[in-house]
mmCIF file of C-alpha atoms in Angstrom:
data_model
loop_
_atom_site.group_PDB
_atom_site.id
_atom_site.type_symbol
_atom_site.label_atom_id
_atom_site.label_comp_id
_atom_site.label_asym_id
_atom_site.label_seq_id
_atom_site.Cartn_x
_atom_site.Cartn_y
_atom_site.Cartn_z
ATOM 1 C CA UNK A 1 43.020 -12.683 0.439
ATOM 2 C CA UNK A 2 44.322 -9.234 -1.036
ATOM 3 C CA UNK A 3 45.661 -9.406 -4.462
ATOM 4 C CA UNK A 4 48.155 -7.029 -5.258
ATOM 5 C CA UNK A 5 50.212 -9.006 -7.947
ATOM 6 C CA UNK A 6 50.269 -9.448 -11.449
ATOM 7 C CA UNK A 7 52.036 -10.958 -14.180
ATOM 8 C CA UNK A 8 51.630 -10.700 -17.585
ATOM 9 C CA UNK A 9 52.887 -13.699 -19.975
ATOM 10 C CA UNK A 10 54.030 -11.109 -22.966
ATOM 11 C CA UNK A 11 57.152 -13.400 -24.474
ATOM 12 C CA UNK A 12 55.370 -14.966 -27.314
ATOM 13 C CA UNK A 13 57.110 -14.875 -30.665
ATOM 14 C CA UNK A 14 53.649 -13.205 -32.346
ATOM 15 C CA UNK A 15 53.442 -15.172 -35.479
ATOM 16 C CA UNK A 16 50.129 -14.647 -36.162
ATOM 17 C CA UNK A 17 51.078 -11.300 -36.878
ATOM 18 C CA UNK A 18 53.440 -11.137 -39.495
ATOM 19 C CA UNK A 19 55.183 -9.750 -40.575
ATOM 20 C CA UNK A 20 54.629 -6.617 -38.346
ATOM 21 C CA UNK A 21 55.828 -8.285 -35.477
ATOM 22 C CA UNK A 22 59.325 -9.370 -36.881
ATOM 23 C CA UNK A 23 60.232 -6.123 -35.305
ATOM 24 C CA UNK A 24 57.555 -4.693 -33.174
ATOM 25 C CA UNK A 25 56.133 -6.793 -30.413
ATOM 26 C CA UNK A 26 52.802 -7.747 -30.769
ATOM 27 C CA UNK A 27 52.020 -6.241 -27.305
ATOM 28 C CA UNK A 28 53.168 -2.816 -28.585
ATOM 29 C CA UNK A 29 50.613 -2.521 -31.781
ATOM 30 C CA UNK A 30 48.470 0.313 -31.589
ATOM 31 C CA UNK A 31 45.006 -0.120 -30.461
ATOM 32 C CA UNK A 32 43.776 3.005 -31.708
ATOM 33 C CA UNK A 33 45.997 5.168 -29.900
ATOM 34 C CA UNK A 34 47.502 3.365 -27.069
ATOM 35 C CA UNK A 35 49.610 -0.137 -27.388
ATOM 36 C CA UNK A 36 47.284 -3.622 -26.703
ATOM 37 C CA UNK A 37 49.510 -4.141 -23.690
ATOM 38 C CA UNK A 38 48.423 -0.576 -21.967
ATOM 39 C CA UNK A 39 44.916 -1.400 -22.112
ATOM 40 C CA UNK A 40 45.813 -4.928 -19.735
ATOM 41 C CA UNK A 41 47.641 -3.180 -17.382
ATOM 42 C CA UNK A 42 45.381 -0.360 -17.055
ATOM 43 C CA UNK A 43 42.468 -3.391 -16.080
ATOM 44 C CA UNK A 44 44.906 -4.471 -13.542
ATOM 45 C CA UNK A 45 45.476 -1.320 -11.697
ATOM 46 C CA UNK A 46 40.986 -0.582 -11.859
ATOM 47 C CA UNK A 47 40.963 -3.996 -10.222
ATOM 48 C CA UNK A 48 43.432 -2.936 -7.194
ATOM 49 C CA UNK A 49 46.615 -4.481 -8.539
ATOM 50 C CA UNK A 50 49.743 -2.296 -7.358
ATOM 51 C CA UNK A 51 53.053 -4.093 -8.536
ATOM 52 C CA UNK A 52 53.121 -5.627 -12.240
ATOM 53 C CA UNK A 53 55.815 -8.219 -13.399
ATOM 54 C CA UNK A 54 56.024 -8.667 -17.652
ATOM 55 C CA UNK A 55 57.231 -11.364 -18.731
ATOM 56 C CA UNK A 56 59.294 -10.997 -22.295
ATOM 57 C CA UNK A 57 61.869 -11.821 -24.373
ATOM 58 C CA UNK A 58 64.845 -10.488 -25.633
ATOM 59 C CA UNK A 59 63.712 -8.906 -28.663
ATOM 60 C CA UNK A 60 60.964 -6.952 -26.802
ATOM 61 C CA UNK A 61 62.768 -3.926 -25.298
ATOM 62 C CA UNK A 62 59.931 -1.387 -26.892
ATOM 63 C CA UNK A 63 57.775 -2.808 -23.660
ATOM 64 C CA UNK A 64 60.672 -1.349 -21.440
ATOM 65 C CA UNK A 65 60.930 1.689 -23.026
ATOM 66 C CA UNK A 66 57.839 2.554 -22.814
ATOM 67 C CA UNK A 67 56.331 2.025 -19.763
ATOM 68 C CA UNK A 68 59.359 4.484 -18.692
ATOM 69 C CA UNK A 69 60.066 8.239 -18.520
ATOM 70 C CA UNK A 70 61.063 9.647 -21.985
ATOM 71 C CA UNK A 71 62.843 12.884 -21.167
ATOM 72 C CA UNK A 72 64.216 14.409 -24.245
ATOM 73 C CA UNK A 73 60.386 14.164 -25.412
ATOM 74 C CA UNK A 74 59.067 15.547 -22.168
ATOM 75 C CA UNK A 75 61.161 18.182 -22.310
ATOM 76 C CA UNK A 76 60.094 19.124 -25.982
ATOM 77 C CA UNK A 77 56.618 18.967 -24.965
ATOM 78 C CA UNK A 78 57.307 21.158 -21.803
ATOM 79 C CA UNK A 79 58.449 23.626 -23.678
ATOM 80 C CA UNK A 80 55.802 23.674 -26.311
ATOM 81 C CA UNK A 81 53.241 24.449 -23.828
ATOM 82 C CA UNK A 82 51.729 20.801 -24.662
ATOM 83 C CA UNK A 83 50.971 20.198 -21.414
ATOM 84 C CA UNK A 84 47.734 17.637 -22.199
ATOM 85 C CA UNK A 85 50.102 15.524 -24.453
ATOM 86 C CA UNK A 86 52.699 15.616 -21.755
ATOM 87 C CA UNK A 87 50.292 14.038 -19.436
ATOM 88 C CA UNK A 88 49.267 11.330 -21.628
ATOM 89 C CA UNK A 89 53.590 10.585 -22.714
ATOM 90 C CA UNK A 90 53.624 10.267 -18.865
ATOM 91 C CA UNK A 91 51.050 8.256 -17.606
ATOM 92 C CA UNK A 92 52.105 4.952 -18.839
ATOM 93 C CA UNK A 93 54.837 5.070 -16.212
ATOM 94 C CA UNK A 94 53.087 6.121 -13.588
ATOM 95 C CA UNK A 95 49.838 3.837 -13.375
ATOM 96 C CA UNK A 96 51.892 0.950 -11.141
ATOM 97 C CA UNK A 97 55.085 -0.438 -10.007
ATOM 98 C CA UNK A 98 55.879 -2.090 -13.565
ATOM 99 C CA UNK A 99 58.472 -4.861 -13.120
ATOM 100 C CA UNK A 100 60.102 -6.925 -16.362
ATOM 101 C CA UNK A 101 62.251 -10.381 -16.298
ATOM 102 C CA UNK A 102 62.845 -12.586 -19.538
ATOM 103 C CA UNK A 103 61.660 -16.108 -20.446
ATOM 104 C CA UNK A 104 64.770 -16.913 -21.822
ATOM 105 C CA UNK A 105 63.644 -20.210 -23.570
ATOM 106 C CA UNK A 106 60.075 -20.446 -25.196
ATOM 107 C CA UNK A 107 58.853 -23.007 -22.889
ATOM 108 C CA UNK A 108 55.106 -22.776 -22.513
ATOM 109 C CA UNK A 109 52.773 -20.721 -20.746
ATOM 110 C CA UNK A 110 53.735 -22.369 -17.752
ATOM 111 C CA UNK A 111 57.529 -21.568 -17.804
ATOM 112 C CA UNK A 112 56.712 -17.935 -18.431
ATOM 113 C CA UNK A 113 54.179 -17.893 -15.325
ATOM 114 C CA UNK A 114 56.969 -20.007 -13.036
ATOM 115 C CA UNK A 115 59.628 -16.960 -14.394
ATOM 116 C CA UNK A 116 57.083 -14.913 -11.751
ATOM 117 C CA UNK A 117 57.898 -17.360 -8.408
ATOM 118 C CA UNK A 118 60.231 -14.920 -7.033
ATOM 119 C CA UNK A 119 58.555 -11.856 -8.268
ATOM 120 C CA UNK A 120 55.068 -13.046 -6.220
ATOM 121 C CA UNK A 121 56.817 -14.922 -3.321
ATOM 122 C CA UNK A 122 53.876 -16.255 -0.879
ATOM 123 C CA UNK A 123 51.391 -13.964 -2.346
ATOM 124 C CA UNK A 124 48.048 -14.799 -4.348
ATOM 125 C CA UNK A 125 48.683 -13.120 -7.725
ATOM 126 C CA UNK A 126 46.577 -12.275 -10.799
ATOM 127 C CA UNK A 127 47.776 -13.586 -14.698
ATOM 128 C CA UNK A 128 46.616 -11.817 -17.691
ATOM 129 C CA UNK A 129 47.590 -12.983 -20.903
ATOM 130 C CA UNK A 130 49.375 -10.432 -22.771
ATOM 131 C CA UNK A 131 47.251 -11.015 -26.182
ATOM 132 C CA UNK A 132 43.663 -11.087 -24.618
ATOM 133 C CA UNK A 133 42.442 -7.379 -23.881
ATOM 134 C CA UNK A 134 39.048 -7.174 -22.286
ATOM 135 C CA UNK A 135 35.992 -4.651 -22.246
ATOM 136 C CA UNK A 136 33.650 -4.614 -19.084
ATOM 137 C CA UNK A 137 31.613 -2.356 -17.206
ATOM 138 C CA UNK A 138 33.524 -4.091 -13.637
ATOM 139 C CA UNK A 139 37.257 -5.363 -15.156
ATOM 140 C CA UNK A 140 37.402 -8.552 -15.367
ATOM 141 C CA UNK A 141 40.382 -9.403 -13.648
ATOM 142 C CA UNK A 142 38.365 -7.813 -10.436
ATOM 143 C CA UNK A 143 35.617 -10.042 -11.089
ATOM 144 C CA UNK A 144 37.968 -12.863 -10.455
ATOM 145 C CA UNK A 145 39.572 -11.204 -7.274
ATOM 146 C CA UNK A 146 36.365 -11.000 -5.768
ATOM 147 C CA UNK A 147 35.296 -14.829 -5.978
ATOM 148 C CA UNK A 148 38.955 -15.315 -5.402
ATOM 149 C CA UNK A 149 38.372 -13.325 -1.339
ATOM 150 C CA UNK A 150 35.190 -15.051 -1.631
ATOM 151 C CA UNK A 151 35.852 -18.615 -2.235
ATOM 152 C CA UNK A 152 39.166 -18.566 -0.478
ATOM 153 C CA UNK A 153 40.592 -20.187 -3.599
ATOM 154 C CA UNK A 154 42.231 -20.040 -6.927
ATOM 155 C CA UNK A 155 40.155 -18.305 -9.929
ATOM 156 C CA UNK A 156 39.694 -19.039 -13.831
ATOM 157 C CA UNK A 157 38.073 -16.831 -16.302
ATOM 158 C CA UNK A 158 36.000 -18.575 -18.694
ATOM 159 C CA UNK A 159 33.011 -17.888 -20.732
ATOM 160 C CA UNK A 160 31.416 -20.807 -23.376
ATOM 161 C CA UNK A 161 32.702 -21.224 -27.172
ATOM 162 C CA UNK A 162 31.597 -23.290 -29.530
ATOM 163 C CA UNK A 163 32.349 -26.819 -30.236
ATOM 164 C CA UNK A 164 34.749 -25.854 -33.333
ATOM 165 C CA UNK A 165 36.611 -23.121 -30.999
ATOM 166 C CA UNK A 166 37.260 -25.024 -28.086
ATOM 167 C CA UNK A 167 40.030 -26.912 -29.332
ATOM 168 C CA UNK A 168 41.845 -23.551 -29.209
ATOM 169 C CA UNK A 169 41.478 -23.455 -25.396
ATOM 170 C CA UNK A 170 41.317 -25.455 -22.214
ATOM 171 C CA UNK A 171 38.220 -27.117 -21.647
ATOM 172 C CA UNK A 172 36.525 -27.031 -18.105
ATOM 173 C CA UNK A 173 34.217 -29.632 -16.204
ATOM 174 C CA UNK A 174 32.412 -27.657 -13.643
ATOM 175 C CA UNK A 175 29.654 -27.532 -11.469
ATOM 176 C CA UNK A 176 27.389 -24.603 -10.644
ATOM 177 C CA UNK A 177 27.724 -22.776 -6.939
ATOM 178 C CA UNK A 178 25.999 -19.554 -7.946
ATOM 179 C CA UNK A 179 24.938 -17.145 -10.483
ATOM 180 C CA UNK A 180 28.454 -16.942 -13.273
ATOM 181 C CA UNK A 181 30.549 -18.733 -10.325
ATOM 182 C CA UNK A 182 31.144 -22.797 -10.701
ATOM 183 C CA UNK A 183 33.465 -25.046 -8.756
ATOM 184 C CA UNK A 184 36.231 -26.535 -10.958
ATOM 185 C CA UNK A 185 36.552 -30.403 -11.181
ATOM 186 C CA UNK A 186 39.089 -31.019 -14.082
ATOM 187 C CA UNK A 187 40.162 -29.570 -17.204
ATOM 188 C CA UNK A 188 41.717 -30.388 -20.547
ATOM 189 C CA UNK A 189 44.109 -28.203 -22.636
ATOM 190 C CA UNK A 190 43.207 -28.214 -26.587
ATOM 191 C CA UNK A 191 41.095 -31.144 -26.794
ATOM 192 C CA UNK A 192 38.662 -32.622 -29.900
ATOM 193 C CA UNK A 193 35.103 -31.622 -29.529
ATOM 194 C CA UNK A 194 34.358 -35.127 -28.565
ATOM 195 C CA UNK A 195 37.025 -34.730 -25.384
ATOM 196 C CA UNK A 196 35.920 -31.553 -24.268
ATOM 197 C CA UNK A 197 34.286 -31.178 -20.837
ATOM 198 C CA UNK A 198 32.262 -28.949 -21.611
ATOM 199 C CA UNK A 199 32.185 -25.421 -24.149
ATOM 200 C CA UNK A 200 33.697 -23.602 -21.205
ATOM 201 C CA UNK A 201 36.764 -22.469 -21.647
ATOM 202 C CA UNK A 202 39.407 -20.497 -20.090
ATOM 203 C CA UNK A 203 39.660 -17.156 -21.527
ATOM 204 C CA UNK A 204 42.916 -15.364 -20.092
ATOM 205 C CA UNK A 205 42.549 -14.220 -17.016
ATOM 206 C CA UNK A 206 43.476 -15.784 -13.886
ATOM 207 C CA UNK A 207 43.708 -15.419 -9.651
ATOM 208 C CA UNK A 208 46.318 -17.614 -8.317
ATOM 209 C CA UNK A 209 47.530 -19.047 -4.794
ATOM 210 C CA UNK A 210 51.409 -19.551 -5.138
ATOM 211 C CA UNK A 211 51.021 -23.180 -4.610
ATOM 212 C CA UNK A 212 51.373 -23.214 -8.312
ATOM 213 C CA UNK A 213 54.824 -23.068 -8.925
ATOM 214 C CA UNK A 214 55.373 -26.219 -7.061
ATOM 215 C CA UNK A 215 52.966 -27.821 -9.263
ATOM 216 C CA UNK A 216 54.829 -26.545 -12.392
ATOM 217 C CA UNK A 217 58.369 -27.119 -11.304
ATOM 218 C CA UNK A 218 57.221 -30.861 -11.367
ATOM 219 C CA UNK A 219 54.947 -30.500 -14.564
ATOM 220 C CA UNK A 220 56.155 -32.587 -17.734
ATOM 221 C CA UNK A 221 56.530 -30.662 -21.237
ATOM 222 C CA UNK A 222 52.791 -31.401 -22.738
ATOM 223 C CA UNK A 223 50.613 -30.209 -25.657
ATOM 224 C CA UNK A 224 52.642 -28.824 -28.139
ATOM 225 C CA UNK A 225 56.113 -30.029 -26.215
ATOM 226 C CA UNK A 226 55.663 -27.333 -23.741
ATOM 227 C CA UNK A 227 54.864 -26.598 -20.200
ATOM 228 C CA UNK A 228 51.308 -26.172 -20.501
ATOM 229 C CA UNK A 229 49.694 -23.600 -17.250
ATOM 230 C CA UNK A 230 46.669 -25.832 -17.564
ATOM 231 C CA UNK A 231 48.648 -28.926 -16.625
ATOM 232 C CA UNK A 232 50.011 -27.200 -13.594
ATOM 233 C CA UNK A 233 46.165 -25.747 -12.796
ATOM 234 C CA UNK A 234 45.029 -29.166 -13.500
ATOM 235 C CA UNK A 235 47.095 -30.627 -10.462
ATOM 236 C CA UNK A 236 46.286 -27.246 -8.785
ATOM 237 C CA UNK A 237 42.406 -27.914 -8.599
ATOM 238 C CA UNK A 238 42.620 -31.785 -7.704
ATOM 239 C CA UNK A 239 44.781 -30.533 -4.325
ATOM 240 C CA UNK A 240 42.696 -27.546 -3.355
ATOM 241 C CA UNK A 241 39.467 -25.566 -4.176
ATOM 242 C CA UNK A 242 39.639 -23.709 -7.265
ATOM 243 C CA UNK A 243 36.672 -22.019 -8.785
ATOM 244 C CA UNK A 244 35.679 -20.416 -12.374
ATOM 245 C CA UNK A 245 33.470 -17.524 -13.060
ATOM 246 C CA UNK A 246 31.843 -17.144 -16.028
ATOM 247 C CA UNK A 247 32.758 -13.257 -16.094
ATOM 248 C CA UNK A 248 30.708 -10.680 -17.596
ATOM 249 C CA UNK A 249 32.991 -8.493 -20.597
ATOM 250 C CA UNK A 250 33.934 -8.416 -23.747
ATOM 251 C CA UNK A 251 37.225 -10.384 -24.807
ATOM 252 C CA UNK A 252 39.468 -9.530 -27.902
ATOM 253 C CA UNK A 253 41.996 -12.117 -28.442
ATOM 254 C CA UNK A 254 44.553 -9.165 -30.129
ATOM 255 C CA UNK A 255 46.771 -11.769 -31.211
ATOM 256 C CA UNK A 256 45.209 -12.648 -34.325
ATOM 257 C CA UNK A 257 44.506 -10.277 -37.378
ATOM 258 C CA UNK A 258 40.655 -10.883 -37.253
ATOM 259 C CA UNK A 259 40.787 -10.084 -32.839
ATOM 260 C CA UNK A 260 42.954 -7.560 -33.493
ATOM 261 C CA UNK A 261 40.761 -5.506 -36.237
ATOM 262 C CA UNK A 262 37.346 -6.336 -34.092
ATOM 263 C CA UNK A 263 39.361 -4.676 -31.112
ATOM 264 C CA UNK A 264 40.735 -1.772 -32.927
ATOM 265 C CA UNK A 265 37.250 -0.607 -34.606
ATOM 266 C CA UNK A 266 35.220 -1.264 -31.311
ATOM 267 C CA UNK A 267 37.600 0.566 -29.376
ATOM 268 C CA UNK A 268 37.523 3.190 -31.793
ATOM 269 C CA UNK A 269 33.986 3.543 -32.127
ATOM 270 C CA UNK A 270 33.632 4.175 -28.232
ATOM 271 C CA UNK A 271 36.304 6.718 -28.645
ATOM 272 C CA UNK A 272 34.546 10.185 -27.926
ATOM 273 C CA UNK A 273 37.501 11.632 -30.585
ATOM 274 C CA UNK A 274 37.012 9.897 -33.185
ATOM 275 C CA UNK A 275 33.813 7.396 -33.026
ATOM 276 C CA UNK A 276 31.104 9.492 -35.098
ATOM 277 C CA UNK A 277 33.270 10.214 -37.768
ATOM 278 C CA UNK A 278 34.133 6.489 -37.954
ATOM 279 C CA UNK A 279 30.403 4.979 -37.921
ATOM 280 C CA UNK A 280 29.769 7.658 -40.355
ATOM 281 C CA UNK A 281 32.873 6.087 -42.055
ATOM 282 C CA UNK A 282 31.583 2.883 -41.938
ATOM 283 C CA UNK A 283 28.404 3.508 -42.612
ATOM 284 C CA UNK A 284 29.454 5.575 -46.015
ATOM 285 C CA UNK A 285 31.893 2.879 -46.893
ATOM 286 C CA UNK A 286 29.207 -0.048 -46.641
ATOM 287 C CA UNK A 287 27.077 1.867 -49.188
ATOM 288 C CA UNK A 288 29.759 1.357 -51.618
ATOM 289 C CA UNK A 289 30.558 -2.653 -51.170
#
């Protein structure tokens, strides 16, 4: 089961992050010194992925831009001698075969994942949300890839929440196979403490068969009046095996000001550049509060 696909759901509207993202995309705030979006792609190609489909909107042509060539800069830096900085203007272009298409209504998670059907074809594919950046010593999204070859089957990420949290996420009722890996059974999007499964939840990545998009061309608008993934992975694991691993990492969820700041000062503080003179920073600064 080789997984060489991704998509990345990157057409929200970002208002949690206003009013920055009136103009900028959320995707395209700095995380330190590279945009949140560069740090999900670069987890997809560690995990194998070669070929990358974004889904946006139209308002989010900075994504384009960037992950293309930029030669009037090049050139300047060519000619500077900047060779280093040249490298790094470069590289964003380089790491995979970087695809885009538009959700041209804000349906759901699920319509921007079904945008993908033609990009992915027959293939097993991996989704990674476009707000939810993750740290790990093994990337996460190859975590899932490898119960995915393993299992035969369709993959969740999840890791526990608490009760007040999960009604943020979907909710999953699962059953143990081995260490971190459990067999899905059902799941809930959003629901009250008291309809929760369990405090697993999904946590944005997933490894899917393409046996999806038939499930969500045939999925009613749900929670919120949209197409909801979780309804289409719902009907997904009640026809065929699907199993969740409780992955090892670190998960930011960038598209809220209090993710965003823990992701920018953690980041920053494993920075080799900058990270000493920040905790010395911090450490300074707490002395005064």
């Amino acid at each position: 089961m080789k997984v060489r696909k991704a998509v990345i759901p990157a057409a929200g509207l970002g208002t949690r992050m206003l009013p920055a993202t009136k103009t900028v995309p959320k995707e395209m705030l700095p995380i330190v010194d590279k945009p949140a979006i560069q740090y999900i792609i670069e987890e997809a190609v560690a995990s194998g992925i070669e070929d990358i489909l974004v889904v946006t909107n139209r308002s989010k042509t900075a994504m384009d831009d960037y992950f293309d060539y930029a030669p009037e800069l090049e050139d300047s830096l060519t000619q500077a001698g900047k060779s280093s900085e040249l490298e790094v203007v470069r590289r964003p272009a380089d790491m995979a075969n970087i695809f885009f298409v538009r959700q041209k209504e804000t349906k759901g998670l699920g319509h921007a994942v079904w945008r993908a059907k033609e990009f992915v074809g027959d293939e097993p594919f991996a989704v990674l949300l476009g707000d939810d950046i993750m740290f790990a010593d093994v990337p996460v999204t190859k975590q899932l890839i490898d119960a995915a070859e393993k299992y035969h089957a369709a993959v969740v990420g999840m890791q526990s929440v608490t009760a007040d949290a999960i009604s943020k996420y979907s909710s999953l009722k699962v059953s143990k196979l081995e260490d971190r890996v459990y067999s899905v059974l059902d799941m809930n999007e959003k629901p009250s403490p008291q309809e929760a499964f369990s405090d697993f939840a999904i946590l944005g990545r997933y490894v899917l068969t393409s046996d999806i998009f038939t499930f969500l061309e045939n999925t009613p608008p749900g929670y919120g009046g949209e197409i909801q993934l979780t309804d289409g992975l719902r009907s997904l694991c009640k026809a065929s095996s699907m199993v969740a691993v409780d992955f090892d990492g670190r998960r930011y969820d960038t598209g809220s000001m209090t993710g965003y700041l823990e992701a920018t000062i953690d980041f920053a503080l494993r920075d080799p550049a900058v990270g000493s003179w920040l905790r010395e920073f911090i450490l300074n600064k707490s002395k005064t509060l």
